[in-house]
Short mmCIF file of C-alpha atoms and ligand atoms in Angstrom, two decimals:
data_model
loop_
_atom_site.label_atom_id
_atom_site.label_comp_id
_atom_site.label_asym_id
_atom_site.label_seq_id
_atom_site.Cartn_x
_atom_site.Cartn_y
_atom_site.Cartn_z
CA UNK A 1 87.05 166.23 112.29
CA UNK A 2 85.84 163.57 114.68
CA UNK A 3 86.76 163.14 118.31
CA UNK A 4 88.86 160.14 117.32
CA UNK A 5 90.78 162.15 114.70
CA UNK A 6 91.37 164.86 117.29
CA UNK A 7 92.78 162.48 119.86
CA UNK A 8 94.89 160.77 117.21
CA UNK A 9 96.32 164.13 116.25
CA UNK A 10 97.04 165.06 119.89
CA UNK A 11 98.90 161.81 120.40
CA UNK A 12 100.66 162.03 117.06
CA UNK A 13 99.03 158.76 115.97
CA UNK A 14 98.05 157.91 112.42
CA UNK A 15 94.44 158.87 111.71
CA UNK A 16 91.87 156.13 111.12
CA UNK A 17 92.25 154.78 107.60
CA UNK A 18 88.64 155.13 106.45
CA UNK A 19 89.06 158.87 106.15
CA UNK A 20 92.21 158.48 104.08
CA UNK A 21 90.43 155.94 101.88
CA UNK A 22 87.56 158.33 101.24
CA UNK A 23 89.81 161.25 100.36
CA UNK A 24 92.02 159.18 98.07
CA UNK A 25 88.98 157.74 96.31
CA UNK A 26 87.41 161.14 95.77
CA UNK A 27 90.58 162.40 94.16
CA UNK A 28 91.23 159.40 91.97
CA UNK A 29 87.60 159.23 90.83
CA UNK A 30 87.57 162.91 89.87
CA UNK A 31 90.43 162.08 87.51
CA UNK A 32 88.98 158.75 86.32
CA UNK A 33 85.66 160.34 85.53
CA UNK A 34 87.01 163.35 83.68
CA UNK A 35 89.45 161.24 81.69
CA UNK A 36 91.95 164.11 81.87
CA UNK A 37 95.50 163.00 82.27
CA UNK A 38 97.51 164.82 84.96
CA UNK A 39 99.79 166.40 82.37
CA UNK A 40 96.90 167.97 80.46
CA UNK A 41 95.35 169.12 83.71
CA UNK A 42 98.61 170.79 84.71
CA UNK A 43 98.88 172.52 81.34
CA UNK A 44 95.29 173.75 81.60
CA UNK A 45 95.93 174.96 85.13
CA UNK A 46 98.91 177.02 83.93
CA UNK A 47 96.98 178.54 81.03
CA UNK A 48 94.00 179.43 83.19
CA UNK A 49 96.27 181.17 85.68
CA UNK A 50 97.94 183.02 82.81
CA UNK A 51 94.69 184.32 81.39
CA UNK A 52 93.29 185.30 84.75
CA UNK A 53 96.45 187.10 85.80
CA UNK A 54 96.19 189.35 82.75
CA UNK A 55 93.09 190.86 84.30
CA UNK A 56 93.72 190.63 88.02
CA UNK A 57 96.72 190.12 90.21
CA UNK A 58 96.23 186.78 91.87
CA UNK A 59 97.92 185.13 94.78
CA UNK A 60 99.71 182.27 93.02
CA UNK A 61 100.67 180.65 96.31
CA UNK A 62 97.08 180.33 97.44
CA UNK A 63 95.57 179.80 94.00
CA UNK A 64 94.33 176.37 93.05
CA UNK A 65 92.62 174.81 90.05
CA UNK A 66 91.47 171.28 90.68
CA UNK A 67 88.94 168.63 89.83
CA UNK A 68 86.20 167.84 92.29
CA UNK A 69 83.46 165.33 91.99
CA UNK A 70 80.09 165.02 93.60
CA UNK A 71 77.00 163.04 92.60
CA UNK A 72 78.93 161.65 89.65
CA UNK A 73 79.37 165.15 88.21
CA UNK A 74 82.94 166.32 87.89
CA UNK A 75 83.65 170.02 88.12
CA UNK A 76 86.73 172.04 87.45
CA UNK A 77 87.03 174.24 90.51
CA UNK A 78 89.25 177.32 90.47
CA UNK A 79 89.96 179.10 93.70
CA UNK A 80 92.01 182.18 92.85
CA UNK A 81 92.34 184.82 95.59
CA UNK A 82 92.51 188.26 93.95
CA UNK A 83 95.10 190.69 95.31
CA UNK A 84 94.00 193.59 93.15
CA UNK A 85 92.42 194.25 89.78
CA UNK A 86 94.44 195.64 86.90
CA UNK A 87 93.07 198.82 85.33
CA UNK A 88 93.98 197.63 81.85
CA UNK A 89 94.54 193.97 81.03
CA UNK A 90 98.08 192.95 80.18
CA UNK A 91 98.58 191.77 76.61
CA UNK A 92 98.60 188.00 76.26
CA UNK A 93 102.29 187.76 75.41
CA UNK A 94 103.44 189.70 78.48
CA UNK A 95 101.49 187.61 80.97
CA UNK A 96 102.81 184.37 79.56
CA UNK A 97 106.39 185.56 79.53
CA UNK B 1 56.78 142.25 81.83
CA UNK B 2 59.94 140.46 82.83
CA UNK B 3 62.96 142.13 84.40
CA UNK B 4 66.47 141.44 83.15
CA UNK B 5 69.09 142.45 85.66
CA UNK B 6 72.85 142.47 85.20
CA UNK B 7 74.89 141.62 88.28
CA UNK B 8 78.32 143.17 87.82
CA UNK B 9 81.21 144.75 89.70
CA UNK B 10 84.25 145.52 87.60
CA UNK B 11 86.63 144.04 90.15
CA UNK B 12 86.72 140.27 90.45
CA UNK B 13 85.89 138.23 93.51
CA UNK B 14 83.64 140.73 95.27
CA UNK B 15 80.59 138.46 95.39
CA UNK B 16 78.64 138.65 92.10
CA UNK B 17 78.10 134.93 91.71
CA UNK B 18 77.22 134.47 95.37
CA UNK B 19 74.63 137.25 95.06
CA UNK B 20 73.22 135.84 91.81
CA UNK B 21 72.76 132.37 93.32
CA UNK B 22 71.20 133.60 96.57
CA UNK B 23 69.04 136.23 94.92
CA UNK B 24 67.85 133.77 92.29
CA UNK B 25 66.76 131.28 94.93
CA UNK B 26 65.20 133.99 97.11
CA UNK B 27 63.14 135.43 94.24
CA UNK B 28 62.01 131.93 93.29
CA UNK B 29 60.99 131.18 96.86
CA UNK B 30 58.98 134.39 96.89
CA UNK B 31 57.01 133.05 93.95
CA UNK B 32 58.69 134.75 91.00
CA UNK B 33 59.77 132.50 88.17
CA UNK B 34 63.45 133.21 87.78
CA UNK B 35 66.25 132.31 85.41
CA UNK B 36 69.91 132.81 86.22
CA UNK B 37 72.19 133.12 83.21
CA UNK B 38 75.88 132.43 83.73
CA UNK B 39 77.53 134.90 81.37
CA UNK B 40 80.91 134.10 82.88
CA UNK B 41 81.15 130.99 80.72
CA UNK B 42 84.95 130.98 80.56
CA UNK B 43 85.14 130.44 84.31
CA UNK B 44 81.67 129.30 85.18
CA UNK B 45 80.81 128.90 88.84
CA UNK B 46 77.15 129.63 89.21
CA UNK B 47 76.30 125.95 88.64
CA UNK B 48 78.59 125.02 91.53
CA UNK B 49 77.09 127.52 93.98
CA UNK B 50 73.61 126.28 93.11
CA UNK B 51 74.60 122.61 93.39
CA UNK B 52 73.67 122.03 89.74
CA UNK B 53 77.12 121.23 88.35
CA UNK B 54 76.30 117.64 87.50
CA UNK B 55 73.11 118.38 85.66
CA UNK B 56 74.36 120.59 82.84
CA UNK B 57 74.07 118.94 79.44
CA UNK B 58 73.50 121.81 77.03
CA UNK B 59 74.17 125.53 77.11
CA UNK B 60 72.75 128.63 75.42
CA UNK B 61 75.22 127.88 72.67
CA UNK B 62 73.39 124.73 71.55
CA UNK B 63 70.05 126.53 71.85
CA UNK B 64 71.20 129.24 69.44
CA UNK B 65 72.71 126.68 67.09
CA UNK B 66 69.28 124.99 67.21
CA UNK B 67 70.79 121.70 68.23
CA UNK B 68 68.51 121.64 71.28
CA UNK B 69 65.42 123.41 72.59
CA UNK B 70 65.59 126.01 75.37
CA UNK B 71 63.73 123.67 77.75
CA UNK B 72 66.45 121.06 77.30
CA UNK B 73 69.23 123.48 78.16
CA UNK B 74 67.53 124.98 81.21
CA UNK B 75 68.53 123.23 84.43
CA UNK B 76 65.65 123.40 86.85
CA UNK B 77 66.47 123.43 90.56
CA UNK B 78 64.91 120.36 92.22
CA UNK B 79 64.18 121.91 95.60
CA UNK B 80 63.14 125.25 94.15
CA UNK B 81 61.52 124.56 90.77
CA UNK B 82 60.80 128.27 90.20
CA UNK B 83 64.50 128.66 89.52
CA UNK B 84 66.33 127.58 86.39
CA UNK B 85 69.96 127.92 85.42
CA UNK B 86 71.21 128.50 81.90
CA UNK B 87 74.95 128.45 81.27
CA UNK B 88 75.74 130.86 78.43
CA UNK B 89 78.38 128.65 76.99
CA UNK B 90 80.94 126.01 77.28
CA UNK B 91 84.34 126.90 78.78
CA UNK B 92 86.04 125.38 75.73
CA UNK B 93 84.34 127.75 73.28
CA UNK B 94 85.77 131.06 74.38
CA UNK B 95 85.26 132.92 71.11
CA UNK B 96 81.66 132.16 70.53
CA UNK B 97 79.50 134.70 72.32
CA UNK B 98 78.55 138.07 70.80
CA UNK B 99 76.23 140.83 72.07
CA UNK B 100 73.76 139.69 69.41
CA UNK B 101 73.76 136.11 70.73
CA UNK B 102 73.20 137.42 74.20
CA UNK B 103 70.20 139.48 73.13
CA UNK B 104 68.68 136.48 71.37
CA UNK B 105 69.04 134.18 74.33
CA UNK B 106 67.78 136.73 76.83
CA UNK B 107 64.84 137.41 74.52
CA UNK B 108 63.90 133.73 74.76
CA UNK B 109 64.26 133.73 78.55
CA UNK B 110 62.15 136.87 78.91
CA UNK B 111 59.24 135.07 77.23
CA UNK B 112 58.90 132.69 80.14
CA UNK B 113 60.47 134.16 83.28
CA UNK B 114 59.60 137.06 85.58
CA UNK B 115 63.24 137.68 86.42
CA UNK B 116 66.36 137.03 84.38
CA UNK B 117 69.55 137.53 86.40
CA UNK B 118 72.79 137.74 84.44
CA UNK B 119 75.98 136.84 86.33
CA UNK B 120 78.57 139.06 84.69
CA UNK B 121 82.27 138.23 84.42
CA UNK B 122 84.77 140.56 86.09
CA UNK B 123 86.40 143.28 84.02
CA UNK B 124 85.03 145.75 81.50
CA UNK B 125 86.05 144.03 78.28
CA UNK B 126 84.14 141.75 75.91
CA UNK B 127 82.65 139.53 78.61
CA UNK B 128 81.14 142.55 80.30
CA UNK B 129 79.97 144.06 77.00
CA UNK B 130 78.23 140.84 76.02
CA UNK B 131 76.53 140.51 79.35
CA UNK B 132 75.48 144.17 79.39
CA UNK B 133 74.10 144.04 75.84
CA UNK B 134 70.85 142.40 76.88
CA UNK B 135 70.43 143.94 80.32
CA UNK B 136 67.84 146.52 81.24
CA UNK B 137 68.65 147.05 84.91
CA UNK B 138 71.82 146.47 86.90
CA UNK B 139 72.99 145.66 90.38
CA UNK B 140 76.55 146.74 91.07
CA UNK B 141 78.27 144.71 93.78
CA UNK B 142 81.17 146.21 95.66
CA UNK B 143 83.05 145.85 98.93
CA UNK B 144 84.07 148.80 101.13
CA UNK B 145 87.60 148.84 99.74
CA UNK B 146 89.23 151.48 97.57
CA UNK B 147 90.01 149.24 94.60
CA UNK B 148 86.54 147.68 94.48
CA UNK B 149 84.84 151.08 94.74
CA UNK B 150 87.03 152.56 92.04
CA UNK B 151 86.28 149.69 89.65
CA UNK B 152 82.58 149.89 90.49
CA UNK B 153 82.71 153.54 89.48
CA UNK B 154 84.11 152.65 86.05
CA UNK B 155 81.37 150.09 85.52
CA UNK B 156 78.64 152.51 86.61
CA UNK B 157 79.91 155.03 84.02
CA UNK B 158 79.70 152.37 81.30
CA UNK B 159 76.22 151.26 82.38
CA UNK B 160 74.99 154.84 82.31
CA UNK B 161 76.17 155.37 78.73
CA UNK B 162 74.10 152.32 77.82
CA UNK B 163 71.03 153.83 79.49
CA UNK B 164 70.70 150.86 81.84
CA UNK B 165 68.24 151.92 84.53
CA UNK B 166 67.91 151.65 87.48
CA UNK B 167 71.41 150.88 88.70
CA UNK B 168 71.42 149.85 92.34
CA UNK B 169 74.19 149.03 94.78
CA UNK B 170 74.84 145.99 96.97
CA UNK B 171 77.61 146.51 99.49
CA UNK B 172 79.15 143.14 100.35
CA UNK B 173 81.60 141.83 102.98
CA UNK B 174 80.93 144.63 105.43
CA UNK B 175 82.81 144.23 108.72
CA UNK B 176 80.75 146.14 111.29
CA UNK B 177 83.52 146.37 113.87
CA UNK B 178 86.08 147.77 111.44
CA UNK B 179 83.50 150.24 110.20
CA UNK B 180 82.66 151.33 113.72
CA UNK B 181 86.38 151.87 114.32
CA UNK B 182 86.63 153.89 111.13
CA UNK B 183 89.09 151.47 109.65
CA UNK B 184 86.71 150.66 106.80
CA UNK B 185 84.85 153.01 104.45
CA UNK B 186 81.44 153.77 105.94
CA UNK B 187 78.24 152.74 104.18
CA UNK B 188 77.44 156.41 103.55
CA UNK B 189 80.91 157.03 102.12
CA UNK B 190 80.40 154.36 99.46
CA UNK B 191 76.85 155.39 98.53
CA UNK B 192 77.88 159.06 98.39
CA UNK B 193 80.92 158.42 96.26
CA UNK B 194 79.12 156.14 93.81
CA UNK B 195 75.85 158.11 94.01
CA UNK B 196 73.70 154.99 93.72
CA UNK B 197 70.72 153.91 95.79
CA UNK B 198 71.58 151.11 98.22
CA UNK B 199 69.67 147.91 97.49
CA UNK B 200 71.35 145.78 100.10
CA UNK B 201 74.08 145.42 102.63
CA UNK B 202 75.71 142.05 103.30
CA UNK B 203 78.11 141.51 106.17
CA UNK B 204 81.15 139.27 106.06
CA UNK B 205 79.70 135.90 107.06
CA UNK B 206 81.38 132.49 107.40
CA UNK B 207 78.10 130.82 106.51
CA UNK B 208 78.61 132.00 102.92
CA UNK B 209 81.57 129.64 102.65
CA UNK B 210 79.73 126.79 104.37
CA UNK B 211 76.85 127.16 101.93
CA UNK B 212 79.12 127.20 98.88
CA UNK B 213 80.80 124.03 100.16
CA UNK B 214 77.41 122.36 100.10
CA UNK B 215 76.12 123.91 96.89
CA UNK B 216 73.10 125.16 98.80
CA UNK B 217 72.63 128.94 98.77
CA UNK B 218 71.79 130.42 102.17
CA UNK B 219 68.39 131.56 100.94
CA UNK B 220 67.42 128.01 99.95
CA UNK B 221 66.56 126.86 103.45
CA UNK B 222 65.62 130.26 104.76
CA UNK B 223 68.85 130.56 106.74
CA UNK B 224 68.70 133.12 109.53
CA UNK B 225 72.41 133.85 109.19
CA UNK B 226 73.19 137.56 108.63
CA UNK B 227 74.14 137.11 104.97
CA UNK B 228 71.16 134.82 104.32
CA UNK B 229 68.74 137.39 105.69
CA UNK B 230 70.47 140.14 103.74
CA UNK B 231 70.09 138.27 100.43
CA UNK B 232 66.43 137.55 101.12
CA UNK B 233 65.90 141.24 101.83
CA UNK B 234 67.58 142.22 98.57
CA UNK B 235 65.02 140.04 96.78
CA UNK B 236 62.14 141.62 98.67
CA UNK B 237 63.32 145.14 97.88
CA UNK B 238 63.80 144.22 94.24
CA UNK B 239 60.16 143.16 94.15
CA UNK B 240 59.09 146.54 95.49
CA UNK B 241 58.69 145.75 99.16
CA UNK B 242 59.92 148.38 101.60
CA UNK B 243 62.45 146.74 103.87
CA UNK B 244 64.61 149.12 105.89
CA UNK B 245 68.37 148.71 105.65
CA UNK B 246 70.13 148.51 108.99
CA UNK B 247 73.73 149.70 109.13
CA UNK B 248 75.40 147.02 111.30
CA UNK B 249 78.23 149.35 112.31
CA UNK B 250 75.67 151.57 114.00
CA UNK B 251 73.79 148.82 115.80
CA UNK B 252 74.13 148.73 119.59
CA UNK B 253 76.84 146.20 120.50
CA UNK B 254 77.45 147.06 124.10
CA UNK B 255 79.95 149.38 125.67
CA UNK B 256 82.61 148.99 123.04
CA UNK B 257 80.28 150.12 120.27
CA UNK B 258 78.98 153.00 122.31
CA UNK B 259 82.55 154.10 122.90
CA UNK B 260 83.42 153.93 119.22
CA UNK B 261 80.28 155.92 118.40
CA UNK B 262 81.41 158.56 120.85
CA UNK B 263 84.76 158.68 119.07
CA UNK B 264 82.96 159.29 115.77
CA UNK B 265 81.25 162.40 117.06
CA UNK B 266 82.03 165.33 114.81
CA UNK B 267 83.64 168.05 116.93
CA UNK B 268 84.38 170.52 114.14
N1 ATP C 1 79.40 138.14 102.48
C1 ATP C 1 80.42 137.29 102.34
N2 ATP C 1 81.03 136.77 103.46
C2 ATP C 1 82.05 135.90 103.31
N3 ATP C 1 82.56 135.49 102.13
C3 ATP C 1 82.02 135.96 101.01
C4 ATP C 1 80.93 136.89 101.04
N4 ATP C 1 80.60 137.17 99.74
C5 ATP C 1 81.44 136.47 98.97
N5 ATP C 1 82.30 135.74 99.69
C6 ATP C 1 83.38 134.86 99.20
O1 ATP C 1 84.16 135.61 98.28
C7 ATP C 1 84.60 134.79 97.22
C8 ATP C 1 84.22 135.42 95.88
O2 ATP C 1 82.82 135.38 95.73
P1 ATP C 1 82.14 135.23 94.30
O3 ATP C 1 82.66 134.06 93.57
O4 ATP C 1 80.67 135.34 94.51
O5 ATP C 1 82.68 136.56 93.61
P2 ATP C 1 82.57 137.00 92.09
O6 ATP C 1 82.44 138.47 92.11
O7 ATP C 1 81.53 136.22 91.38
O8 ATP C 1 84.01 136.57 91.55
P3 ATP C 1 84.49 136.53 90.01
O9 ATP C 1 84.78 137.96 89.65
O10 ATP C 1 85.71 135.70 90.04
O11 ATP C 1 83.37 135.96 89.20
C9 ATP C 1 84.00 133.42 97.45
O12 ATP C 1 84.97 132.62 98.04
C10 ATP C 1 82.85 133.69 98.40
O13 ATP C 1 82.59 132.59 99.22
MG1 MG C 2 81.66 135.06 89.57
#
């Protein structure tokens, strides 16, 4: 955060637009570059969470699977805080129910 | 060994033709024999920016059909005879050009010029594909605006799948004050996002319009206007000279600029 952003926040003003532009571009380019449509991405996100939660209890509120892009390489980044491990994995059907 | 460079952008109206004209003249003035090929033959403009609109008789089309020789179709610039213009085609023959045609014509140009600059049409369809077919290197032109950067990104992806190398960036229409106030994407933002080396930075400059009115590119008379100098420096860098790039939003501009720099300080 820059000094300007900080003062803007204090005064309840809109932040300078360059920052917004950069963030929006990064997001839209991650999608453009991967050629994944949002629907497919959402489906994949759900399935990943399903599989992972068979093995560990995860915090679904905090969990996030998203696309990030840097140096023209797009990565699928999963950030899944683990509450606790399961001693035996749940069967596939139970977790998806 | 001649160098064939595609000048493209994806988005229209960001300054491809202006760069092609100024760069062509600047390279020629620096002693390199240069051809500029107008691949945007549907809406050709390069002739106008170079002041050569009244001297076009033939195009690459007639050369390929063998109804004239290459020398007859090339329009040599009177004041800067190291520069020649070749229109790819006639606006009335929209269907004619293929990637094969483009390769043939560029092959002929490469036999006699050090630099061949191809002014690419906007978009990523056939016009772009034709123009890219014969290119070995590329310059991507963009402005610091979200739509232009996004389209540039698409084009860069397409150039990379064609193994066009190197791909370098020219950032055009930079407004230093807006950048300093963080109301315009910073130079570093654009180069980071697109992950391309920066070949040049051109500020928004009224003299660009004055020079297009006259059909005399800024580089023709060695204009000291900001854009003129920037285009000349792009040519020098392209020829391997090391010319540092100055970010105009970071240049000292008195109290106001110092204040806006203070406001940009990262606090956490
Ligand atoms: N640095 C600049 N400062 C001011 N005006 C500029 C600058 N660069 C370009 N322009 C203006 O922007 C307009 C578009 O420029 P130009 O025709 O070179 O773009 P282009 O990318 O070739 O467009 P098209 O996609 O239609 O072929 C012109 O009116 C030109 O004068
Ligand atoms: Mg143009």
